[in-house]
PDB file of C-alpha atoms and ligand atoms in Angstrom:
ATOM      1  CA  MET N   1       0.000   0.000   0.000  1.00  0.00           C
ATOM      2  CA  SER N   2       1.400   3.417  -0.891  1.00  0.00           C
ATOM      3  CA  LYS N   3       2.103   5.823   1.921  1.00  0.00           C
ATOM      4  CA  LEU N   4      -0.245   8.757   2.391  1.00  0.00           C
ATOM      5  CA  LEU N   5       2.380  11.494   2.807  1.00  0.00           C
ATOM      6  CA  GLU N   6       5.082  10.259   0.424  1.00  0.00           C
ATOM      7  CA  GLY N   7       6.952  13.214  -1.098  1.00  0.00           C
ATOM      8  CA  LYS N   8       5.567  15.702   1.429  1.00  0.00           C
ATOM      9  CA  THR N   9       7.521  17.833   3.897  1.00  0.00           C
ATOM     10  CA  ALA N  10       6.010  18.665   7.277  1.00  0.00           C
ATOM     11  CA  LEU N  11       7.005  21.163   9.942  1.00  0.00           C
ATOM     12  CA  VAL N  12       5.850  20.126  13.424  1.00  0.00           C
ATOM     13  CA  LEU N  13       5.907  22.703  16.233  1.00  0.00           C
ATOM     14  CA  GLY N  14       5.198  21.612  19.808  1.00  0.00           C
ATOM     15  CA  VAL N  15       7.205  18.507  20.652  1.00  0.00           C
ATOM     16  CA  ALA N  16       8.394  18.814  24.268  1.00  0.00           C
ATOM     17  CA  ASN N  17       8.694  15.121  25.140  1.00  0.00           C
ATOM     18  CA  ARG N  18       7.449  11.700  24.007  1.00  0.00           C
ATOM     19  CA  TRP N  19       3.998  12.312  25.549  1.00  0.00           C
ATOM     20  CA  SER N  20       3.411  15.438  23.426  1.00  0.00           C
ATOM     21  CA  LEU N  21       0.585  15.114  20.910  1.00  0.00           C
ATOM     22  CA  ALA N  22       3.021  16.661  18.404  1.00  0.00           C
ATOM     23  CA  PHE N  23       5.372  13.684  18.899  1.00  0.00           C
ATOM     24  CA  ALA N  24       2.592  11.228  18.051  1.00  0.00           C
ATOM     25  CA  ILE N  25       1.731  13.309  14.973  1.00  0.00           C
ATOM     26  CA  ALA N  26       5.364  13.553  13.839  1.00  0.00           C
ATOM     27  CA  GLY N  27       5.662   9.754  14.233  1.00  0.00           C
ATOM     28  CA  ALA N  28       2.562   9.124  12.141  1.00  0.00           C
ATOM     29  CA  TYR N  29       3.797  11.556   9.465  1.00  0.00           C
ATOM     30  CA  ARG N  30       7.107   9.674   9.297  1.00  0.00           C
ATOM     31  CA  ARG N  31       5.261   6.337   9.095  1.00  0.00           C
ATOM     32  CA  GLU N  32       3.373   7.706   6.087  1.00  0.00           C
ATOM     33  CA  GLY N  33       6.577   8.733   4.331  1.00  0.00           C
ATOM     34  CA  ALA N  34       6.781  12.488   5.081  1.00  0.00           C
ATOM     35  CA  ARG N  35      10.026  14.339   5.679  1.00  0.00           C
ATOM     36  CA  VAL N  36       9.628  15.901   9.117  1.00  0.00           C
ATOM     37  CA  ILE N  37      11.216  18.998  10.620  1.00  0.00           C
ATOM     38  CA  LEU N  38      10.743  19.630  14.344  1.00  0.00           C
ATOM     39  CA  THR N  39      11.066  22.774  16.424  1.00  0.00           C
ATOM     40  CA  TYR N  40      11.713  23.187  20.138  1.00  0.00           C
ATOM     41  CA  GLN N  41      10.683  26.078  22.340  1.00  0.00           C
ATOM     42  CA  SER N  42      13.869  26.754  24.290  1.00  0.00           C
ATOM     43  CA  ASP N  43      17.243  25.353  25.297  1.00  0.00           C
ATOM     44  CA  ARG N  44      15.548  23.519  28.160  1.00  0.00           C
ATOM     45  CA  GLN N  45      13.884  21.159  25.644  1.00  0.00           C
ATOM     46  CA  ARG N  46      16.633  21.075  23.057  1.00  0.00           C
ATOM     47  CA  GLN N  47      18.351  17.831  24.038  1.00  0.00           C
ATOM     48  CA  THR N  48      15.108  15.882  24.491  1.00  0.00           C
ATOM     49  CA  VAL N  49      13.706  17.067  21.159  1.00  0.00           C
ATOM     50  CA  GLU N  50      17.000  16.295  19.408  1.00  0.00           C
ATOM     51  CA  GLU N  51      16.935  12.754  20.801  1.00  0.00           C
ATOM     52  CA  LEU N  52      13.306  12.285  19.795  1.00  0.00           C
ATOM     53  CA  GLY N  53      14.066  13.757  16.366  1.00  0.00           C
ATOM     54  CA  GLU N  54      16.839  11.227  15.889  1.00  0.00           C
ATOM     55  CA  GLU N  55      14.510   8.402  16.932  1.00  0.00           C
ATOM     56  CA  LEU N  56      11.951   9.580  14.365  1.00  0.00           C
ATOM     57  CA  GLY N  57      14.447  10.241  11.597  1.00  0.00           C
ATOM     58  CA  ALA N  58      13.574  13.953  11.509  1.00  0.00           C
ATOM     59  CA  GLU N  59      15.453  15.946   8.867  1.00  0.00           C
ATOM     60  CA  ARG N  60      16.199  18.905  11.079  1.00  0.00           C
ATOM     61  CA  ILE N  61      15.522  20.343  14.540  1.00  0.00           C
ATOM     62  CA  ILE N  62      15.210  24.125  14.796  1.00  0.00           C
ATOM     63  CA  ALA N  63      14.690  26.467  17.769  1.00  0.00           C
ATOM     64  CA  CYS N  64      11.458  28.489  17.701  1.00  0.00           C
ATOM     65  CA  ASP N  65       9.717  30.327  20.506  1.00  0.00           C
ATOM     66  CA  VAL N  66       6.517  31.432  18.776  1.00  0.00           C
ATOM     67  CA  THR N  67       6.283  34.623  20.843  1.00  0.00           C
ATOM     68  CA  GLN N  68       9.538  35.850  19.242  1.00  0.00           C
ATOM     69  CA  GLU N  69       8.922  37.268  15.754  1.00  0.00           C
ATOM     70  CA  GLN N  70      12.646  37.115  14.893  1.00  0.00           C
ATOM     71  CA  GLU N  71      12.767  33.385  15.761  1.00  0.00           C
ATOM     72  CA  LEU N  72       9.886  32.777  13.351  1.00  0.00           C
ATOM     73  CA  GLU N  73      11.733  34.779  10.663  1.00  0.00           C
ATOM     74  CA  GLN N  74      14.899  32.792  11.356  1.00  0.00           C
ATOM     75  CA  LEU N  75      12.933  29.523  11.137  1.00  0.00           C
ATOM     76  CA  VAL N  76      11.506  30.469   7.751  1.00  0.00           C
ATOM     77  CA  SER N  77      14.857  31.572   6.366  1.00  0.00           C
ATOM     78  CA  THR N  78      16.441  28.273   7.492  1.00  0.00           C
ATOM     79  CA  LEU N  79      13.556  26.334   5.913  1.00  0.00           C
ATOM     80  CA  LYS N  80      13.852  28.285   2.652  1.00  0.00           C
ATOM     81  CA  LYS N  81      17.511  27.323   2.389  1.00  0.00           C
ATOM     82  CA  THR N  82      17.031  23.681   3.404  1.00  0.00           C
ATOM     83  CA  ALA N  83      13.542  22.281   2.806  1.00  0.00           C
ATOM     84  CA  GLY N  84      12.560  24.773   0.066  1.00  0.00           C
ATOM     85  CA  LYS N  85       8.818  24.152   0.388  1.00  0.00           C
ATOM     86  CA  LEU N  86       6.405  22.893   3.018  1.00  0.00           C
ATOM     87  CA  ASP N  87       3.275  20.774   2.505  1.00  0.00           C
ATOM     88  CA  ALA N  88       2.089  20.526   6.114  1.00  0.00           C
ATOM     89  CA  VAL N  89       2.529  22.542   9.285  1.00  0.00           C
ATOM     90  CA  VAL N  90       1.367  21.376  12.712  1.00  0.00           C
ATOM     91  CA  HIS N  91       0.848  23.973  15.463  1.00  0.00           C
ATOM     92  CA  SER N  92       0.589  22.009  18.728  1.00  0.00           C
ATOM     93  CA  ILE N  93       1.316  24.798  21.186  1.00  0.00           C
ATOM     94  CA  ALA N  94      -0.430  26.246  24.227  1.00  0.00           C
ATOM     95  CA  PHE N  95       0.444  27.859  27.522  1.00  0.00           C
ATOM     96  CA  ALA N  96      -1.282  29.528  30.466  1.00  0.00           C
ATOM     97  CA  ASN N  97      -0.105  30.341  33.965  1.00  0.00           C
ATOM     98  CA  ARG N  98      -0.743  27.476  36.365  1.00  0.00           C
ATOM     99  CA  GLU N  99      -2.729  29.663  38.774  1.00  0.00           C
ATOM    100  CA  ASP N 100      -5.125  30.549  35.947  1.00  0.00           C
ATOM    101  CA  LEU N 101      -5.891  26.830  35.526  1.00  0.00           C
ATOM    102  CA  SER N 102      -6.893  26.290  39.138  1.00  0.00           C
ATOM    103  CA  ARG N 103      -8.626  29.368  40.569  1.00  0.00           C
ATOM    104  CA  PRO N 104     -12.029  30.713  39.446  1.00  0.00           C
ATOM    105  CA  PHE N 105     -11.965  32.110  35.883  1.00  0.00           C
ATOM    106  CA  VAL N 106     -13.189  35.484  37.144  1.00  0.00           C
ATOM    107  CA  GLU N 107      -9.826  35.894  38.930  1.00  0.00           C
ATOM    108  CA  THR N 108      -7.835  35.740  35.654  1.00  0.00           C
ATOM    109  CA  SER N 109      -5.334  38.599  35.561  1.00  0.00           C
ATOM    110  CA  ARG N 110      -4.921  40.888  32.545  1.00  0.00           C
ATOM    111  CA  SER N 111      -1.360  39.668  32.040  1.00  0.00           C
ATOM    112  CA  GLY N 112      -2.358  35.999  32.441  1.00  0.00           C
ATOM    113  CA  TYR N 113      -5.121  36.462  29.863  1.00  0.00           C
ATOM    114  CA  GLN N 114      -2.767  38.172  27.405  1.00  0.00           C
ATOM    115  CA  LEU N 115      -0.114  35.491  27.840  1.00  0.00           C
ATOM    116  CA  ALA N 116      -2.535  32.600  27.281  1.00  0.00           C
ATOM    117  CA  LEU N 117      -4.063  34.240  24.208  1.00  0.00           C
ATOM    118  CA  GLU N 118      -0.701  35.241  22.749  1.00  0.00           C
ATOM    119  CA  VAL N 119       0.945  31.810  23.063  1.00  0.00           C
ATOM    120  CA  SER N 120      -2.110  29.653  22.451  1.00  0.00           C
ATOM    121  CA  SER N 121      -4.060  31.610  19.794  1.00  0.00           C
ATOM    122  CA  TYR N 122      -2.157  34.496  18.211  1.00  0.00           C
ATOM    123  CA  SER N 123       0.821  32.228  17.572  1.00  0.00           C
ATOM    124  CA  LEU N 124      -1.244  30.323  14.977  1.00  0.00           C
ATOM    125  CA  VAL N 125      -1.694  33.563  13.023  1.00  0.00           C
ATOM    126  CA  ALA N 126       2.017  34.385  13.331  1.00  0.00           C
ATOM    127  CA  VAL N 127       3.037  30.872  12.267  1.00  0.00           C
ATOM    128  CA  ALA N 128       0.572  30.807   9.330  1.00  0.00           C
ATOM    129  CA  ARG N 129       1.823  34.178   8.054  1.00  0.00           C
ATOM    130  CA  ALA N 130       5.441  33.051   8.356  1.00  0.00           C
ATOM    131  CA  VAL N 131       5.026  29.681   6.615  1.00  0.00           C
ATOM    132  CA  ALA N 132       2.506  30.642   3.899  1.00  0.00           C
ATOM    133  CA  PRO N 133       5.244  31.743   1.428  1.00  0.00           C
ATOM    134  CA  LEU N 134       6.738  28.236   1.742  1.00  0.00           C
ATOM    135  CA  MET N 135       3.393  26.702   0.770  1.00  0.00           C
ATOM    136  CA  SER N 136       3.153  28.230  -2.686  1.00  0.00           C
ATOM    137  CA  GLU N 137       2.025  24.875  -4.109  1.00  0.00           C
ATOM    138  CA  GLY N 138      -0.705  24.591  -1.455  1.00  0.00           C
ATOM    139  CA  GLY N 139      -0.634  22.717   1.814  1.00  0.00           C
ATOM    140  CA  ALA N 140      -2.282  22.017   5.137  1.00  0.00           C
ATOM    141  CA  ILE N 141      -1.966  23.833   8.456  1.00  0.00           C
ATOM    142  CA  LEU N 142      -3.263  22.056  11.545  1.00  0.00           C
ATOM    143  CA  THR N 143      -3.771  23.195  15.120  1.00  0.00           C
ATOM    144  CA  LEU N 144      -4.934  21.426  18.286  1.00  0.00           C
ATOM    145  CA  THR N 145      -7.941  22.567  20.268  1.00  0.00           C
ATOM    146  CA  TYR N 146     -10.207  21.317  23.056  1.00  0.00           C
ATOM    147  CA  LEU N 147     -13.903  21.207  23.948  1.00  0.00           C
ATOM    148  CA  GLY N 148     -13.279  23.904  26.589  1.00  0.00           C
ATOM    149  CA  ALA N 149     -13.486  26.364  23.635  1.00  0.00           C
ATOM    150  CA  THR N 150     -17.269  26.057  23.537  1.00  0.00           C
ATOM    151  CA  ARG N 151     -18.237  24.464  26.891  1.00  0.00           C
ATOM    152  CA  VAL N 152     -17.316  25.301  30.444  1.00  0.00           C
ATOM    153  CA  ILE N 153     -14.812  22.697  31.648  1.00  0.00           C
ATOM    154  CA  THR N 154     -13.822  23.087  35.303  1.00  0.00           C
ATOM    155  CA  ASN N 155     -10.349  24.691  35.665  1.00  0.00           C
ATOM    156  CA  TYR N 156      -9.809  25.022  31.884  1.00  0.00           C
ATOM    157  CA  ASN N 157     -10.673  28.705  32.309  1.00  0.00           C
ATOM    158  CA  VAL N 158      -8.579  31.149  30.266  1.00  0.00           C
ATOM    159  CA  MET N 159      -7.371  28.284  28.073  1.00  0.00           C
ATOM    160  CA  GLY N 160     -10.990  27.783  26.983  1.00  0.00           C
ATOM    161  CA  VAL N 161     -11.106  31.421  25.908  1.00  0.00           C
ATOM    162  CA  ALA N 162      -7.787  31.004  24.087  1.00  0.00           C
ATOM    163  CA  LYS N 163      -9.111  27.896  22.298  1.00  0.00           C
ATOM    164  CA  ALA N 164     -12.295  29.748  21.269  1.00  0.00           C
ATOM    165  CA  ALA N 165     -10.067  32.414  19.688  1.00  0.00           C
ATOM    166  CA  LEU N 166      -7.884  29.698  18.152  1.00  0.00           C
ATOM    167  CA  GLU N 167     -10.902  28.067  16.493  1.00  0.00           C
ATOM    168  CA  ALA N 168     -12.026  31.442  15.122  1.00  0.00           C
ATOM    169  CA  CYS N 169      -8.473  32.051  13.859  1.00  0.00           C
ATOM    170  CA  THR N 170      -8.639  28.670  12.094  1.00  0.00           C
ATOM    171  CA  ARG N 171     -11.722  29.830  10.150  1.00  0.00           C
ATOM    172  CA  TYR N 172     -10.335  33.278   9.249  1.00  0.00           C
ATOM    173  CA  LEU N 173      -6.999  31.808   8.187  1.00  0.00           C
ATOM    174  CA  ALA N 174      -8.771  29.142   6.113  1.00  0.00           C
ATOM    175  CA  SER N 175     -10.638  31.923   4.324  1.00  0.00           C
ATOM    176  CA  ASP N 176      -7.500  34.033   3.736  1.00  0.00           C
ATOM    177  CA  LEU N 177      -5.218  31.204   2.625  1.00  0.00           C
ATOM    178  CA  GLY N 178      -7.736  29.031   0.783  1.00  0.00           C
ATOM    179  CA  PRO N 179      -7.342  30.815  -2.590  1.00  0.00           C
ATOM    180  CA  GLY N 180      -3.652  29.827  -2.473  1.00  0.00           C
ATOM    181  CA  GLY N 181      -4.575  26.194  -1.877  1.00  0.00           C
ATOM    182  CA  VAL N 182      -3.641  26.210   1.809  1.00  0.00           C
ATOM    183  CA  ARG N 183      -6.144  24.459   4.100  1.00  0.00           C
ATOM    184  CA  VAL N 184      -6.358  25.282   7.813  1.00  0.00           C
ATOM    185  CA  ASN N 185      -8.061  22.938  10.282  1.00  0.00           C
ATOM    186  CA  ALA N 186      -8.158  22.114  13.971  1.00  0.00           C
ATOM    187  CA  ILE N 187      -8.403  18.770  15.737  1.00  0.00           C
ATOM    188  CA  SER N 188     -10.335  18.917  18.996  1.00  0.00           C
ATOM    189  CA  ALA N 189      -8.706  16.127  20.970  1.00  0.00           C
ATOM    190  CA  GLY N 190     -10.186  14.404  23.986  1.00  0.00           C
ATOM    191  CA  PRO N 191      -8.109  14.757  27.156  1.00  0.00           C
ATOM    192  CA  VAL N 192      -4.697  13.064  27.057  1.00  0.00           C
ATOM    193  CA  LYS N 193      -2.169  13.008  29.898  1.00  0.00           C
ATOM    194  CA  THR N 194       0.638  15.284  28.663  1.00  0.00           C
ATOM    195  CA  ALA N 195       2.850  17.834  30.423  1.00  0.00           C
ATOM    196  CA  SER N 196       0.467  20.685  29.509  1.00  0.00           C
ATOM    197  CA  ALA N 197      -2.607  18.760  30.640  1.00  0.00           C
ATOM    198  CA  ARG N 198      -0.994  18.033  34.002  1.00  0.00           C
ATOM    199  CA  GLY N 199      -0.939  21.806  34.588  1.00  0.00           C
ATOM    200  CA  ILE N 200      -4.758  21.758  34.832  1.00  0.00           C
ATOM    201  CA  LYS N 201      -5.988  21.209  38.388  1.00  0.00           C
ATOM    202  CA  ASP N 202      -7.706  17.822  38.923  1.00  0.00           C
ATOM    203  CA  PHE N 203      -6.980  16.723  35.346  1.00  0.00           C
ATOM    204  CA  SER N 204      -7.096  13.033  36.313  1.00  0.00           C
ATOM    205  CA  LYS N 205     -10.725  13.516  37.403  1.00  0.00           C
ATOM    206  CA  VAL N 206     -11.469  14.791  33.882  1.00  0.00           C
ATOM    207  CA  LEU N 207      -9.879  11.664  32.402  1.00  0.00           C
ATOM    208  CA  ASP N 208     -11.939   9.388  34.652  1.00  0.00           C
ATOM    209  CA  GLY N 209     -15.175  11.294  34.004  1.00  0.00           C
ATOM    210  CA  VAL N 210     -14.685  11.220  30.234  1.00  0.00           C
ATOM    211  CA  ALA N 211     -13.824   7.515  30.137  1.00  0.00           C
ATOM    212  CA  ALA N 212     -17.013   6.708  32.061  1.00  0.00           C
ATOM    213  CA  LYS N 213     -19.378   8.837  29.910  1.00  0.00           C
ATOM    214  CA  THR N 214     -17.994   8.906  26.405  1.00  0.00           C
ATOM    215  CA  PRO N 215     -19.734   6.750  23.732  1.00  0.00           C
ATOM    216  CA  LEU N 216     -16.616   4.599  23.228  1.00  0.00           C
ATOM    217  CA  ARG N 217     -16.223   4.300  27.056  1.00  0.00           C
ATOM    218  CA  ARG N 218     -12.534   5.137  27.008  1.00  0.00           C
ATOM    219  CA  ASN N 219     -10.131   8.028  26.699  1.00  0.00           C
ATOM    220  CA  THR N 220      -8.523   9.298  23.521  1.00  0.00           C
ATOM    221  CA  ASP N 221      -5.328   7.666  22.312  1.00  0.00           C
ATOM    222  CA  PRO N 222      -2.708  10.110  20.919  1.00  0.00           C
ATOM    223  CA  GLU N 223      -2.311   7.752  17.928  1.00  0.00           C
ATOM    224  CA  GLU N 224      -5.954   8.435  16.997  1.00  0.00           C
ATOM    225  CA  VAL N 225      -5.256  12.170  16.975  1.00  0.00           C
ATOM    226  CA  ALA N 226      -2.138  11.521  14.893  1.00  0.00           C
ATOM    227  CA  ASP N 227      -4.002   9.432  12.304  1.00  0.00           C
ATOM    228  CA  THR N 228      -6.572  12.203  11.818  1.00  0.00           C
ATOM    229  CA  ALA N 229      -3.649  14.626  11.439  1.00  0.00           C
ATOM    230  CA  VAL N 230      -2.330  12.351   8.656  1.00  0.00           C
ATOM    231  CA  PHE N 231      -5.696  12.432   6.903  1.00  0.00           C
ATOM    232  CA  LEU N 232      -5.849  16.242   7.076  1.00  0.00           C
ATOM    233  CA  ALA N 233      -2.295  16.651   5.737  1.00  0.00           C
ATOM    234  CA  SER N 234      -2.826  14.087   2.979  1.00  0.00           C
ATOM    235  CA  ASP N 235      -4.621  14.435  -0.341  1.00  0.00           C
ATOM    236  CA  LEU N 236      -7.533  12.530   1.235  1.00  0.00           C
ATOM    237  CA  GLY N 237      -8.280  15.712   3.204  1.00  0.00           C
ATOM    238  CA  ARG N 238      -8.168  17.977   0.142  1.00  0.00           C
ATOM    239  CA  GLY N 239     -11.796  19.121   0.489  1.00  0.00           C
ATOM    240  CA  VAL N 240     -11.617  19.941   4.199  1.00  0.00           C
ATOM    241  CA  THR N 241     -10.755  23.419   5.470  1.00  0.00           C
ATOM    242  CA  GLY N 242     -11.791  25.754   8.285  1.00  0.00           C
ATOM    243  CA  ASN N 243     -13.046  22.803  10.327  1.00  0.00           C
ATOM    244  CA  VAL N 244     -12.793  21.617  13.877  1.00  0.00           C
ATOM    245  CA  ILE N 245     -12.696  17.819  13.801  1.00  0.00           C
ATOM    246  CA  PHE N 246     -13.371  16.038  17.102  1.00  0.00           C
ATOM    247  CA  VAL N 247     -11.133  13.089  17.940  1.00  0.00           C
ATOM    248  CA  ASP N 248     -12.501  12.481  21.416  1.00  0.00           C
ATOM    249  CA  ALA N 249     -14.124   9.016  21.455  1.00  0.00           C
ATOM    250  CA  GLY N 250     -17.403  10.881  20.904  1.00  0.00           C
ATOM    251  CA  PHE N 251     -17.536  12.803  24.177  1.00  0.00           C
ATOM    252  CA  GLN N 252     -18.696  16.100  22.657  1.00  0.00           C
ATOM    253  CA  ILE N 253     -22.061  14.710  21.472  1.00  0.00           C
ATOM    254  CA  MET N 254     -23.188  13.749  24.974  1.00  0.00           C
ATOM    255  CA  GLY N 255     -25.846  15.592  26.925  1.00  0.00           C
ATOM    256  CA  LEU N 256     -27.556  14.133  29.955  1.00  0.00           C
TER     257      LEU N 256
HETATM  258  P1  LIG W   1       2.740  19.453  25.542  1.00  0.00           P
HETATM  259  O1  LIG W   1       3.081  20.133  26.825  1.00  0.00           O
HETATM  260  O2  LIG W   1       3.481  18.218  25.221  1.00  0.00           O
HETATM  261  O3  LIG W   1       2.849  20.460  24.317  1.00  0.00           O
HETATM  262  C1  LIG W   1       2.697  21.851  24.425  1.00  0.00           C
HETATM  263  C2  LIG W   1       3.807  22.460  23.625  1.00  0.00           C
HETATM  264  O4  LIG W   1       3.678  23.886  23.560  1.00  0.00           O
HETATM  265  C3  LIG W   1       5.195  22.180  24.225  1.00  0.00           C
HETATM  266  O5  LIG W   1       6.010  21.561  23.264  1.00  0.00           O
HETATM  267  C4  LIG W   1       5.732  23.565  24.544  1.00  0.00           C
HETATM  268  O6  LIG W   1       7.122  23.671  24.399  1.00  0.00           O
HETATM  269  C5  LIG W   1       4.990  24.378  23.492  1.00  0.00           C
HETATM  270  N1  LIG W   1       5.046  25.817  23.755  1.00  0.00           N
HETATM  271  C6  LIG W   1       4.509  26.506  24.801  1.00  0.00           C
HETATM  272  N2  LIG W   1       4.860  27.809  24.704  1.00  0.00           N
HETATM  273  C7  LIG W   1       5.593  27.934  23.565  1.00  0.00           C
HETATM  274  C8  LIG W   1       6.235  29.022  22.923  1.00  0.00           C
HETATM  275  N3  LIG W   1       6.209  30.269  23.422  1.00  0.00           N
HETATM  276  N4  LIG W   1       6.909  28.788  21.750  1.00  0.00           N
HETATM  277  C9  LIG W   1       6.977  27.545  21.225  1.00  0.00           C
HETATM  278  N5  LIG W   1       6.389  26.479  21.799  1.00  0.00           N
HETATM  279  C10 LIG W   1       5.714  26.673  22.955  1.00  0.00           C
HETATM  280  O7  LIG W   1       1.164  19.155  25.657  1.00  0.00           O
HETATM  281  P2  LIG W   1       0.102  18.667  24.579  1.00  0.00           P
HETATM  282  O8  LIG W   1      -1.057  18.217  25.388  1.00  0.00           O
HETATM  283  O9  LIG W   1       0.729  17.757  23.600  1.00  0.00           O
HETATM  284  O10 LIG W   1      -0.343  20.032  23.895  1.00  0.00           O
HETATM  285  C11 LIG W   1      -0.296  20.242  22.488  1.00  0.00           C
HETATM  286  C12 LIG W   1      -1.566  20.945  22.024  1.00  0.00           C
HETATM  287  O11 LIG W   1      -2.660  20.055  22.161  1.00  0.00           O
HETATM  288  C13 LIG W   1      -1.902  22.187  22.838  1.00  0.00           C
HETATM  289  O12 LIG W   1      -2.428  23.174  21.973  1.00  0.00           O
HETATM  290  C14 LIG W   1      -2.997  21.663  23.748  1.00  0.00           C
HETATM  291  O13 LIG W   1      -3.846  22.696  24.223  1.00  0.00           O
HETATM  292  C15 LIG W   1      -3.707  20.750  22.785  1.00  0.00           C
HETATM  293  N6  LIG W   1      -4.635  19.794  23.395  1.00  0.00           N
HETATM  294  C16 LIG W   1      -4.213  18.968  24.381  1.00  0.00           C
HETATM  295  C17 LIG W   1      -5.120  18.095  24.962  1.00  0.00           C
HETATM  296  C18 LIG W   1      -4.693  17.206  26.095  1.00  0.00           C
HETATM  297  O14 LIG W   1      -5.559  16.723  26.826  1.00  0.00           O
HETATM  298  N7  LIG W   1      -3.415  16.921  26.263  1.00  0.00           N
HETATM  299  C19 LIG W   1      -6.457  18.038  24.508  1.00  0.00           C
HETATM  300  C20 LIG W   1      -6.840  18.888  23.471  1.00  0.00           C
HETATM  301  C21 LIG W   1      -5.920  19.768  22.923  1.00  0.00           C
END
């Protein structure tokens, strides 16, 4: 059987460790024959991401803090010289202060709100603008969101607001970049135990609650998220843009 991403080059932002959803996605992209380039946020993650990159057979590992415009410019200039073009870009990045993910939402500080929105939502706009010139033959941009964008999830708080903005950004970017053949979509993943998720107070209760109530009676496997990411980056996803696709074992359909 031919591989779904043969001949494609993908940039994956957001690998911190082997539990990162971005790591599962990068692995699935490699399995399907894509060339993969990884980024890491800061020197603190460099060694781990380099080791994981080697394990995956990544072409290149590049530093990129998405809040730093010059690091994005540097990333693009390195990619222009090395990869030449990109077919897929994965934005798997979010951050909020820990205290904003445990106290009542109404207590969110101005600076905490700005930080969460800048890192978790605006960065998609900044990344899309930076990489679009490398997608002159079309391509697929993907981001990761969560049900807390549209429903109140205890302790998700300002991150829910950031994800609502992220989903709106996905639609506006899909409209802007669509004429150039670039598709922009989001996967809304069910809860998965990662470093970011552990920052949310009582996250294990969320996992237990979801597993008990969801139609498939289990939690989401990162590999399931990764396989949907393959579909969206592949030619099979060519008609899909501006969408939020739930990969959550069905949890979002449930009422009482
Ligand atoms: P993770 O902690 O492994 O990944 C988050 C990544 O964001 C890390 O690699 C971190 O370095 C990166 N990051 C944060 N600030 C950055 C910055 N300024 N510049 C560059 N990178 C930065 O956790 P994860 O759960 O794999 O999160 C990936 C995405 O998936 C996030 O958008 C998250 O909200 C989303 N998501 C996670 C879940 C879940 O339950 N784990 C569910 C739905 C959506």
